[in-house]
Amino acid sequence: MIYQFADRIGTLAPSAIREILKVTQNPNVISFAAGNPAAESFPAKEMAEISADLLANKYASALQYGISEGYVPLRAQLTERLRTKHATGTENDDLLIVSGGQQGIEMTAKILCNAGDTVVCEAPSFVGALNAFRSYGLKLKGIPVCEDGIDTEALEEYLKQDNRVRLLYVIPTFQNPTGITTSLAKRKRLIELAEQYDFLILEDSPYFELRYSGKVVPTIKSLDTTGRVIFVGSFSKIIAPGIRVGYVIADKQIISKLTVAKQVSDVHTNLFFQMVISEYMNRYDLDAHIEKIRAFYVVKRDAMLAAAKKYLPAEVTCGKPDGGLFIWCTMPNGANTMDFCGMASKRMVAAVPGASFAADESEISPSFRLNFSLPTEEQINKGMQILGEAAADYLAELKKAGK
């Protein structure tokens, strides 16, 4: 039988990252492709203790339906923590618990944008968000990322030309995939442009608490005085991704519409894990736990950077992120890392080609993304050596072909 799929999904390609991850199911593959946190970072022992307590003493509520807005104690804890620690959120804002940051992104597009509207994003950007926007028939416009964040001059030039820009999607802190952090000056400029050209900013911040070096930069939401910024956060990188618990902070009117959208999507986020997180925050020091994760990951980041310097050809440049989970590497112009990553995968090392993160799906990219949080230090050293050999061979072929 030939099935007729809706336009919004029929032309949507599978996530290139998810397709690459299929290769990593082979236990012999060293994967730098995933965005997974390390299992060692999960507070499994504490969560087991809390889970047993909830199932023994509060199972009637923990296993029951919950309200769409989220578990009330957790919402209160998050609201207080974000306001006091990160100056994020005001009296005009509300907080909604969502099933991971991805749901917050997807539902924001759903409630704010009509087919044909434009979403401006960083180039490159997070493929999960790009596909969410594509699924609603939105026009994607990528603006290049500089060393200090999105090119605000290029952004303004584009805004002068397109009066259907509805949303600016940015990952300002340890951006996925580049690892770049947007400067304070540019964050302020983005709010000015949002006011001038009348659009909203979707600030995606799943990594913002995973800083290993450099000075803390305020969230864009903390600079927001008129309700133009929607902040999406997650417990995926600081507790565990499988629990699928994230949150959105925005003006109460926006949260109200997001709540309606959630009611027709999944009714409410997993209540049991919301209660587990709430109890974890009551019984343990979340900031101390995050500090342990930082100390664990900075060693891996530095190990990968050292291995990149040692093994990758001099023509390949790699950024040094102050936090997050990724290192962005770039080959000389003319390179197509879709081909290079294919070559590397045959040698049992997985990386993600830069084209996977492009707003323009026809783009050819000389860059590729590496993840350092999941592999062991031994895997990092061995995998980077193999990657370096593959890169040398690929660049030699490129030179031979005259590209």
CSV table of C-alpha atoms in Angstrom, one decimal:
chain,number,residue,atom,x,y,z
A,1,MET,CA,0.0,0.0,0.0
A,2,ILE,CA,1.2,3.5,-0.8
A,3,TYR,CA,0.6,5.9,2.2
A,4,GLN,CA,0.0,9.6,1.9
A,5,PHE,CA,1.7,11.4,4.7
A,6,ALA,CA,1.0,15.0,5.8
A,7,ASP,CA,3.1,17.6,4.1
A,8,ARG,CA,4.5,18.7,7.4
A,9,ILE,CA,6.2,15.3,7.9
A,10,GLY,CA,6.3,13.7,4.5
A,11,THR,CA,9.4,15.6,3.4
A,12,LEU,CA,11.1,15.6,6.8
A,13,ALA,CA,14.4,13.7,6.7
A,14,PRO,CA,15.5,11.5,9.7
A,15,SER,CA,17.9,13.2,12.1
A,16,ALA,CA,21.4,12.6,10.7
A,17,ILE,CA,22.7,12.3,14.2
A,18,ARG,CA,20.2,9.6,15.1
A,19,GLU,CA,21.2,7.8,11.9
A,20,ILE,CA,24.9,8.0,12.8
A,21,LEU,CA,24.1,6.7,16.3
A,22,LYS,CA,22.9,3.5,14.7
A,23,VAL,CA,26.5,2.8,13.7
A,24,THR,CA,27.6,3.3,17.3
A,25,GLN,CA,25.5,0.4,18.4
A,26,ASN,CA,28.5,-1.7,17.3
A,27,PRO,CA,30.5,-2.0,20.6
A,28,ASN,CA,33.8,-1.7,18.6
A,29,VAL,CA,32.9,1.8,17.4
A,30,ILE,CA,34.4,4.7,19.4
A,31,SER,CA,31.7,7.3,19.3
A,32,PHE,CA,32.3,11.0,19.4
A,33,ALA,CA,28.9,11.5,17.7
A,34,ALA,CA,26.4,11.4,20.5
A,35,GLY,CA,25.4,14.3,22.8
A,36,ASN,CA,25.0,11.9,25.7
A,37,PRO,CA,26.2,12.8,29.2
A,38,ALA,CA,28.3,10.1,30.8
A,39,ALA,CA,26.5,7.6,32.9
A,40,GLU,CA,29.0,8.3,35.7
A,41,SER,CA,27.3,11.7,36.1
A,42,PHE,CA,23.9,10.3,37.0
A,43,PRO,CA,23.1,10.4,40.7
A,44,ALA,CA,21.7,6.8,40.4
A,45,LYS,CA,22.2,5.8,44.1
A,46,GLU,CA,20.3,8.9,45.4
A,47,MET,CA,17.6,8.4,42.8
A,48,ALA,CA,17.2,4.8,43.7
A,49,GLU,CA,16.7,5.7,47.4
A,50,ILE,CA,14.2,8.4,46.5
A,51,SER,CA,12.3,6.2,44.1
A,52,ALA,CA,12.0,3.4,46.7
A,53,ASP,CA,10.6,5.9,49.2
A,54,LEU,CA,8.1,7.4,46.7
A,55,LEU,CA,6.9,4.0,45.6
A,56,ALA,CA,6.5,2.8,49.2
A,57,ASN,CA,4.9,5.9,50.7
A,58,LYS,CA,3.6,8.2,47.9
A,59,TYR,CA,2.8,5.8,45.1
A,60,ALA,CA,-0.9,6.9,45.0
A,61,SER,CA,0.2,10.4,43.8
A,62,ALA,CA,3.5,9.5,42.1
A,63,LEU,CA,1.8,7.0,39.7
A,64,GLN,CA,-1.3,9.1,39.1
A,65,TYR,CA,-2.2,11.7,36.5
A,66,GLY,CA,-0.7,15.1,37.2
A,67,ILE,CA,-1.5,18.7,36.1
A,68,SER,CA,-0.2,19.9,32.8
A,69,GLU,CA,1.8,22.8,34.2
A,70,GLY,CA,3.9,20.3,36.2
A,71,TYR,CA,4.5,19.1,39.8
A,72,VAL,CA,3.8,22.2,41.9
A,73,PRO,CA,6.7,21.8,44.4
A,74,LEU,CA,9.2,21.3,41.6
A,75,ARG,CA,7.9,24.4,39.7
A,76,ALA,CA,8.3,26.4,42.9
A,77,GLN,CA,11.9,25.1,43.5
A,78,LEU,CA,12.9,25.8,39.9
A,79,THR,CA,11.4,29.3,39.9
A,80,GLU,CA,13.2,30.2,43.1
A,81,ARG,CA,16.6,28.7,42.0
A,82,LEU,CA,16.6,30.3,38.6
A,83,ARG,CA,15.6,33.7,40.0
A,84,THR,CA,18.1,33.7,42.9
A,85,LYS,CA,21.1,32.0,41.3
A,86,HIS,CA,20.7,33.1,37.6
A,87,ALA,CA,18.4,36.3,37.9
A,88,THR,CA,16.2,34.5,35.4
A,89,GLY,CA,12.4,35.0,35.5
A,90,THR,CA,10.3,37.9,36.8
A,91,GLU,CA,6.9,38.4,38.4
A,92,ASN,CA,5.3,38.5,35.0
A,93,ASP,CA,6.7,35.1,34.1
A,94,ASP,CA,5.6,31.6,34.8
A,95,LEU,CA,7.3,28.2,34.5
A,96,LEU,CA,6.0,25.1,32.7
A,97,ILE,CA,7.5,21.6,33.1
A,98,VAL,CA,8.0,19.9,29.7
A,99,SER,CA,9.1,16.5,28.5
A,100,GLY,CA,12.7,17.5,27.8
A,101,GLY,CA,13.9,20.8,26.2
A,102,GLN,CA,13.0,19.4,22.8
A,103,GLN,CA,9.3,19.6,23.6
A,104,GLY,CA,9.7,23.2,24.8
A,105,ILE,CA,11.3,24.1,21.5
A,106,GLU,CA,8.7,22.3,19.4
A,107,MET,CA,5.7,23.7,21.3
A,108,THR,CA,7.0,27.2,21.1
A,109,ALA,CA,7.1,27.0,17.3
A,110,LYS,CA,3.6,25.5,17.4
A,111,ILE,CA,2.0,28.3,19.4
A,112,LEU,CA,3.8,31.3,17.8
A,113,CYS,CA,4.4,30.5,14.2
A,114,ASN,CA,2.3,30.0,11.1
A,115,ALA,CA,3.4,28.2,8.0
A,116,GLY,CA,5.5,30.6,5.9
A,117,ASP,CA,6.8,32.5,8.9
A,118,THR,CA,10.6,32.8,9.4
A,119,VAL,CA,12.6,31.4,12.2
A,120,VAL,CA,16.1,32.9,12.3
A,121,CYS,CA,18.8,30.7,13.9
A,122,GLU,CA,22.5,30.4,14.3
A,123,ALA,CA,24.5,28.8,11.5
A,124,PRO,CA,25.2,26.0,12.4
A,125,SER,CA,22.5,25.1,14.9
A,126,PHE,CA,20.9,22.2,16.8
A,127,VAL,CA,19.3,19.8,14.3
A,128,GLY,CA,16.5,18.8,16.7
A,129,ALA,CA,15.2,22.4,16.8
A,130,LEU,CA,15.7,22.8,13.0
A,131,ASN,CA,13.5,19.8,12.3
A,132,ALA,CA,10.9,21.0,14.8
A,133,PHE,CA,10.7,24.2,12.8
A,134,ARG,CA,10.6,22.5,9.5
A,135,SER,CA,7.7,20.3,10.6
A,136,TYR,CA,5.5,23.4,10.9
A,137,GLY,CA,6.4,24.6,7.4
A,138,LEU,CA,8.6,27.5,8.7
A,139,LYS,CA,11.2,29.2,6.7
A,140,LEU,CA,14.7,28.8,8.2
A,141,LYS,CA,17.4,31.4,7.9
A,142,GLY,CA,20.8,30.7,9.3
A,143,ILE,CA,23.0,33.6,10.4
A,144,PRO,CA,26.7,32.8,10.8
A,145,VAL,CA,28.2,32.3,14.2
A,146,CYS,CA,31.4,34.3,15.1
A,147,GLU,CA,33.8,33.6,18.0
A,148,ASP,CA,31.6,35.7,20.3
A,149,GLY,CA,28.2,34.5,19.0
A,150,ILE,CA,25.8,35.1,16.2
A,151,ASP,CA,26.8,37.8,13.7
A,152,THR,CA,24.4,40.6,14.9
A,153,GLU,CA,25.3,42.9,11.9
A,154,ALA,CA,24.3,40.2,9.4
A,155,LEU,CA,21.2,39.5,11.5
A,156,GLU,CA,20.1,43.1,11.3
A,157,GLU,CA,20.7,43.2,7.5
A,158,TYR,CA,18.4,40.2,7.1
A,159,LEU,CA,15.8,41.6,9.4
A,160,LYS,CA,15.5,44.7,7.2
A,161,GLN,CA,14.6,42.4,4.3
A,162,ASP,CA,12.2,39.9,5.9
A,163,ASN,CA,9.1,41.2,7.7
A,164,ARG,CA,7.9,37.7,8.6
A,165,VAL,CA,10.6,36.9,11.1
A,166,ARG,CA,8.6,35.6,14.1
A,167,LEU,CA,11.3,34.0,16.2
A,168,LEU,CA,15.0,34.0,16.8
A,169,TYR,CA,16.3,30.6,18.0
A,170,VAL,CA,19.7,30.8,19.8
A,171,ILE,CA,21.8,28.5,22.0
A,172,PRO,CA,23.9,31.3,23.5
A,173,THR,CA,25.9,29.4,26.1
A,174,PHE,CA,28.2,26.6,24.9
A,175,GLN,CA,26.3,26.4,21.6
A,176,ASN,CA,25.5,23.1,20.0
A,177,PRO,CA,27.4,22.3,17.8
A,178,THR,CA,30.2,24.9,18.0
A,179,GLY,CA,30.6,25.3,21.8
A,180,ILE,CA,30.8,29.1,21.4
A,181,THR,CA,29.4,31.4,24.0
A,182,THR,CA,27.6,34.6,23.0
A,183,SER,CA,29.1,37.7,24.6
A,184,LEU,CA,27.1,39.9,26.9
A,185,ALA,CA,27.3,42.8,24.4
A,186,LYS,CA,25.7,40.6,21.7
A,187,ARG,CA,23.0,39.3,24.1
A,188,LYS,CA,22.0,42.9,24.8
A,189,ARG,CA,22.0,43.7,21.1
A,190,LEU,CA,19.7,40.7,20.4
A,191,ILE,CA,17.1,42.1,22.8
A,192,GLU,CA,17.4,45.5,21.2
A,193,LEU,CA,16.9,44.0,17.7
A,194,ALA,CA,13.9,42.0,19.0
A,195,GLU,CA,12.3,45.2,20.2
A,196,GLN,CA,13.1,47.1,17.0
A,197,TYR,CA,12.0,44.4,14.6
A,198,ASP,CA,9.2,42.9,16.7
A,199,PHE,CA,10.2,39.2,17.2
A,200,LEU,CA,10.6,36.9,20.1
A,201,ILE,CA,13.8,35.1,21.2
A,202,LEU,CA,13.8,31.4,22.1
A,203,GLU,CA,16.9,30.9,24.3
A,204,ASP,CA,17.8,27.2,24.5
A,205,SER,CA,20.1,26.5,27.4
A,206,PRO,CA,20.6,22.9,28.1
A,207,TYR,CA,24.3,23.3,28.9
A,208,PHE,CA,24.5,26.7,30.7
A,209,GLU,CA,25.4,25.2,34.1
A,210,LEU,CA,28.3,23.1,32.7
A,211,ARG,CA,31.0,25.7,32.7
A,212,TYR,CA,34.6,24.6,33.0
A,213,SER,CA,36.5,27.9,32.3
A,214,GLY,CA,35.9,31.6,31.6
A,215,LYS,CA,33.5,34.0,33.3
A,216,VAL,CA,29.7,33.4,33.7
A,217,VAL,CA,27.6,35.4,31.2
A,218,PRO,CA,24.1,36.3,32.2
A,219,THR,CA,21.2,34.5,30.4
A,220,ILE,CA,19.5,36.6,27.7
A,221,LYS,CA,16.3,36.0,29.7
A,222,SER,CA,17.8,37.8,32.7
A,223,LEU,CA,18.2,40.9,30.6
A,224,ASP,CA,14.6,40.7,29.3
A,225,THR,CA,12.3,43.5,30.6
A,226,THR,CA,9.5,43.3,28.2
A,227,GLY,CA,8.7,39.5,28.0
A,228,ARG,CA,10.3,38.9,24.6
A,229,VAL,CA,12.5,36.0,25.7
A,230,ILE,CA,11.4,32.4,26.2
A,231,PHE,CA,14.0,30.4,28.1
A,232,VAL,CA,14.2,26.6,27.8
A,233,GLY,CA,16.2,24.5,30.2
A,234,SER,CA,16.6,20.9,31.0
A,235,PHE,CA,17.7,18.3,33.6
A,236,SER,CA,19.1,16.1,30.9
A,237,LYS,CA,22.7,17.2,31.3
A,238,ILE,CA,22.8,17.7,35.0
A,239,ILE,CA,20.6,14.8,36.3
A,240,ALA,CA,19.9,12.3,33.5
A,241,PRO,CA,18.4,12.5,29.9
A,242,GLY,CA,16.2,9.4,30.1
A,243,ILE,CA,13.9,11.0,32.6
A,244,ARG,CA,12.8,13.6,30.0
A,245,VAL,CA,12.2,16.5,32.3
A,246,GLY,CA,12.8,20.1,31.1
A,247,TYR,CA,11.2,23.5,31.7
A,248,VAL,CA,10.2,26.7,30.0
A,249,ILE,CA,10.2,30.1,31.6
A,250,ALA,CA,8.3,32.9,29.7
A,251,ASP,CA,5.6,35.5,30.1
A,252,LYS,CA,2.5,34.1,31.7
A,253,GLN,CA,0.5,34.6,28.5
A,254,ILE,CA,3.0,32.4,26.6
A,255,ILE,CA,3.0,29.8,29.3
A,256,SER,CA,-0.7,29.6,29.2
A,257,LYS,CA,-0.7,28.8,25.5
A,258,LEU,CA,2.1,26.3,25.9
A,259,THR,CA,0.1,24.6,28.5
A,260,VAL,CA,-2.8,24.2,26.1
A,261,ALA,CA,-0.4,22.8,23.5
A,262,LYS,CA,1.0,20.3,26.0
A,263,GLN,CA,-2.5,19.1,26.9
A,264,VAL,CA,-3.0,18.0,23.3
A,265,SER,CA,0.5,16.5,23.1
A,266,ASP,CA,1.2,14.4,26.2
A,267,VAL,CA,-1.1,15.7,28.9
A,268,HIS,CA,1.7,16.1,31.4
A,269,THR,CA,5.4,15.3,31.9
A,270,ASN,CA,6.3,12.1,33.7
A,271,LEU,CA,5.1,12.9,37.2
A,272,PHE,CA,7.1,10.2,39.0
A,273,PHE,CA,10.4,11.7,37.8
A,274,GLN,CA,9.3,15.2,38.5
A,275,MET,CA,8.8,14.1,42.1
A,276,VAL,CA,12.1,12.3,42.1
A,277,ILE,CA,13.9,15.5,41.0
A,278,SER,CA,12.0,17.6,43.5
A,279,GLU,CA,13.0,15.2,46.4
A,280,TYR,CA,16.5,15.2,45.1
A,281,MET,CA,16.6,19.0,45.4
A,282,ASN,CA,15.2,18.8,48.9
A,283,ARG,CA,17.6,16.1,50.2
A,284,TYR,CA,20.8,16.9,48.3
A,285,ASP,CA,22.9,19.8,47.1
A,286,LEU,CA,22.2,20.1,43.4
A,287,ASP,CA,25.0,22.7,42.9
A,288,ALA,CA,27.5,20.4,44.6
A,289,HIS,CA,26.4,17.6,42.2
A,290,ILE,CA,26.8,19.9,39.2
A,291,GLU,CA,30.3,20.9,40.4
A,292,LYS,CA,31.3,17.2,40.4
A,293,ILE,CA,30.1,16.9,36.8
A,294,ARG,CA,32.1,19.9,35.8
A,295,ALA,CA,35.3,18.5,37.4
A,296,PHE,CA,34.7,15.2,35.6
A,297,TYR,CA,34.0,16.7,32.2
A,298,VAL,CA,36.8,19.3,32.2
A,299,VAL,CA,39.4,16.5,32.3
A,300,LYS,CA,37.7,14.9,29.2
A,301,ARG,CA,37.5,18.2,27.4
A,302,ASP,CA,41.2,18.8,28.0
A,303,ALA,CA,42.1,15.3,27.0
A,304,MET,CA,40.3,15.6,23.7
A,305,LEU,CA,41.9,19.0,23.0
A,306,ALA,CA,45.3,17.6,23.7
A,307,ALA,CA,44.7,14.6,21.5
A,308,ALA,CA,43.4,16.9,18.7
A,309,LYS,CA,46.6,18.9,18.9
A,310,LYS,CA,48.7,15.8,18.9
A,311,TYR,CA,46.9,13.7,16.2
A,312,LEU,CA,44.9,15.9,13.9
A,313,PRO,CA,46.7,17.5,10.9
A,314,ALA,CA,47.7,21.1,11.3
A,315,GLU,CA,45.2,22.2,8.7
A,316,VAL,CA,42.3,21.1,11.0
A,317,THR,CA,41.4,23.7,13.6
A,318,CYS,CA,39.4,23.0,16.8
A,319,GLY,CA,37.7,25.4,19.1
A,320,LYS,CA,38.2,25.4,22.9
A,321,PRO,CA,34.7,25.6,24.5
A,322,ASP,CA,34.4,27.0,28.0
A,323,GLY,CA,31.7,24.5,28.8
A,324,GLY,CA,29.1,22.1,27.3
A,325,LEU,CA,29.8,18.8,25.7
A,326,PHE,CA,31.2,19.5,22.2
A,327,ILE,CA,34.3,20.5,20.3
A,328,TRP,CA,33.9,21.9,16.8
A,329,CYS,CA,36.6,21.2,14.3
A,330,THR,CA,37.1,22.7,10.8
A,331,MET,CA,39.0,21.4,7.8
A,332,PRO,CA,40.2,23.6,4.9
A,333,ASN,CA,37.7,25.1,2.4
A,334,GLY,CA,36.6,22.5,-0.1
A,335,ALA,CA,36.4,19.7,2.4
A,336,ASN,CA,33.1,17.8,2.7
A,337,THR,CA,32.9,16.3,6.2
A,338,MET,CA,29.9,14.2,5.2
A,339,ASP,CA,32.5,12.2,3.2
A,340,PHE,CA,35.2,12.5,5.8
A,341,CYS,CA,32.9,11.3,8.6
A,342,GLY,CA,31.8,8.4,6.4
A,343,MET,CA,35.5,7.5,6.0
A,344,ALA,CA,36.0,7.7,9.8
A,345,SER,CA,33.0,5.5,10.5
A,346,LYS,CA,34.5,2.8,8.4
A,347,ARG,CA,37.5,3.0,10.7
A,348,MET,CA,35.2,2.6,13.7
A,349,VAL,CA,35.2,6.2,14.9
A,350,ALA,CA,32.0,8.2,14.7
A,351,ALA,CA,31.8,12.0,14.4
A,352,VAL,CA,29.0,14.2,13.1
A,353,PRO,CA,29.4,16.2,9.8
A,354,GLY,CA,28.7,19.9,10.0
A,355,ALA,CA,26.0,19.7,7.3
A,356,SER,CA,23.8,18.0,9.8
A,357,PHE,CA,23.4,21.3,11.7
A,358,ALA,CA,22.7,23.5,8.7
A,359,ALA,CA,19.5,25.5,8.2
A,360,ASP,CA,20.0,24.9,4.4
A,361,GLU,CA,19.8,21.2,4.0
A,362,SER,CA,21.8,21.4,0.7
A,363,GLU,CA,24.8,23.0,2.4
A,364,ILE,CA,28.2,21.3,2.3
A,365,SER,CA,30.3,21.9,5.4
A,366,PRO,CA,34.1,21.6,6.1
A,367,SER,CA,33.4,21.2,9.8
A,368,PHE,CA,32.5,18.3,12.2
A,369,ARG,CA,31.4,18.0,15.8
A,370,LEU,CA,33.0,15.9,18.5
A,371,ASN,CA,31.6,14.9,21.8
A,372,PHE,CA,33.9,14.4,24.8
A,373,SER,CA,31.4,13.7,27.6
A,374,LEU,CA,30.6,10.1,26.7
A,375,PRO,CA,33.8,8.3,25.7
A,376,THR,CA,36.4,7.3,28.3
A,377,GLU,CA,39.8,9.0,28.3
A,378,GLU,CA,41.3,5.9,26.8
A,379,GLN,CA,38.7,6.0,24.0
A,380,ILE,CA,39.3,9.7,23.4
A,381,ASN,CA,43.1,9.1,22.9
A,382,LYS,CA,42.6,6.0,20.7
A,383,GLY,CA,39.7,7.5,18.7
A,384,MET,CA,41.5,10.8,18.1
A,385,GLN,CA,44.5,9.0,16.8
A,386,ILE,CA,42.4,7.1,14.3
A,387,LEU,CA,40.5,10.3,13.4
A,388,GLY,CA,43.8,12.0,12.8
A,389,GLU,CA,45.0,9.2,10.4
A,390,ALA,CA,41.6,9.4,8.6
A,391,ALA,CA,41.9,13.2,8.3
A,392,ALA,CA,45.4,13.0,6.9
A,393,ASP,CA,44.3,10.5,4.3
A,394,TYR,CA,41.2,12.5,3.4
A,395,LEU,CA,43.1,15.7,3.0
A,396,ALA,CA,45.7,14.0,0.9
A,397,GLU,CA,42.9,12.7,-1.4
A,398,LEU,CA,41.4,16.2,-1.5
A,399,LYS,CA,44.7,17.7,-2.5
A,400,LYS,CA,45.3,15.1,-5.1
A,401,ALA,CA,41.9,15.9,-6.6
A,402,GLY,CA,42.9,19.5,-6.7
A,403,LYS,CA,40.2,20.8,-4.4
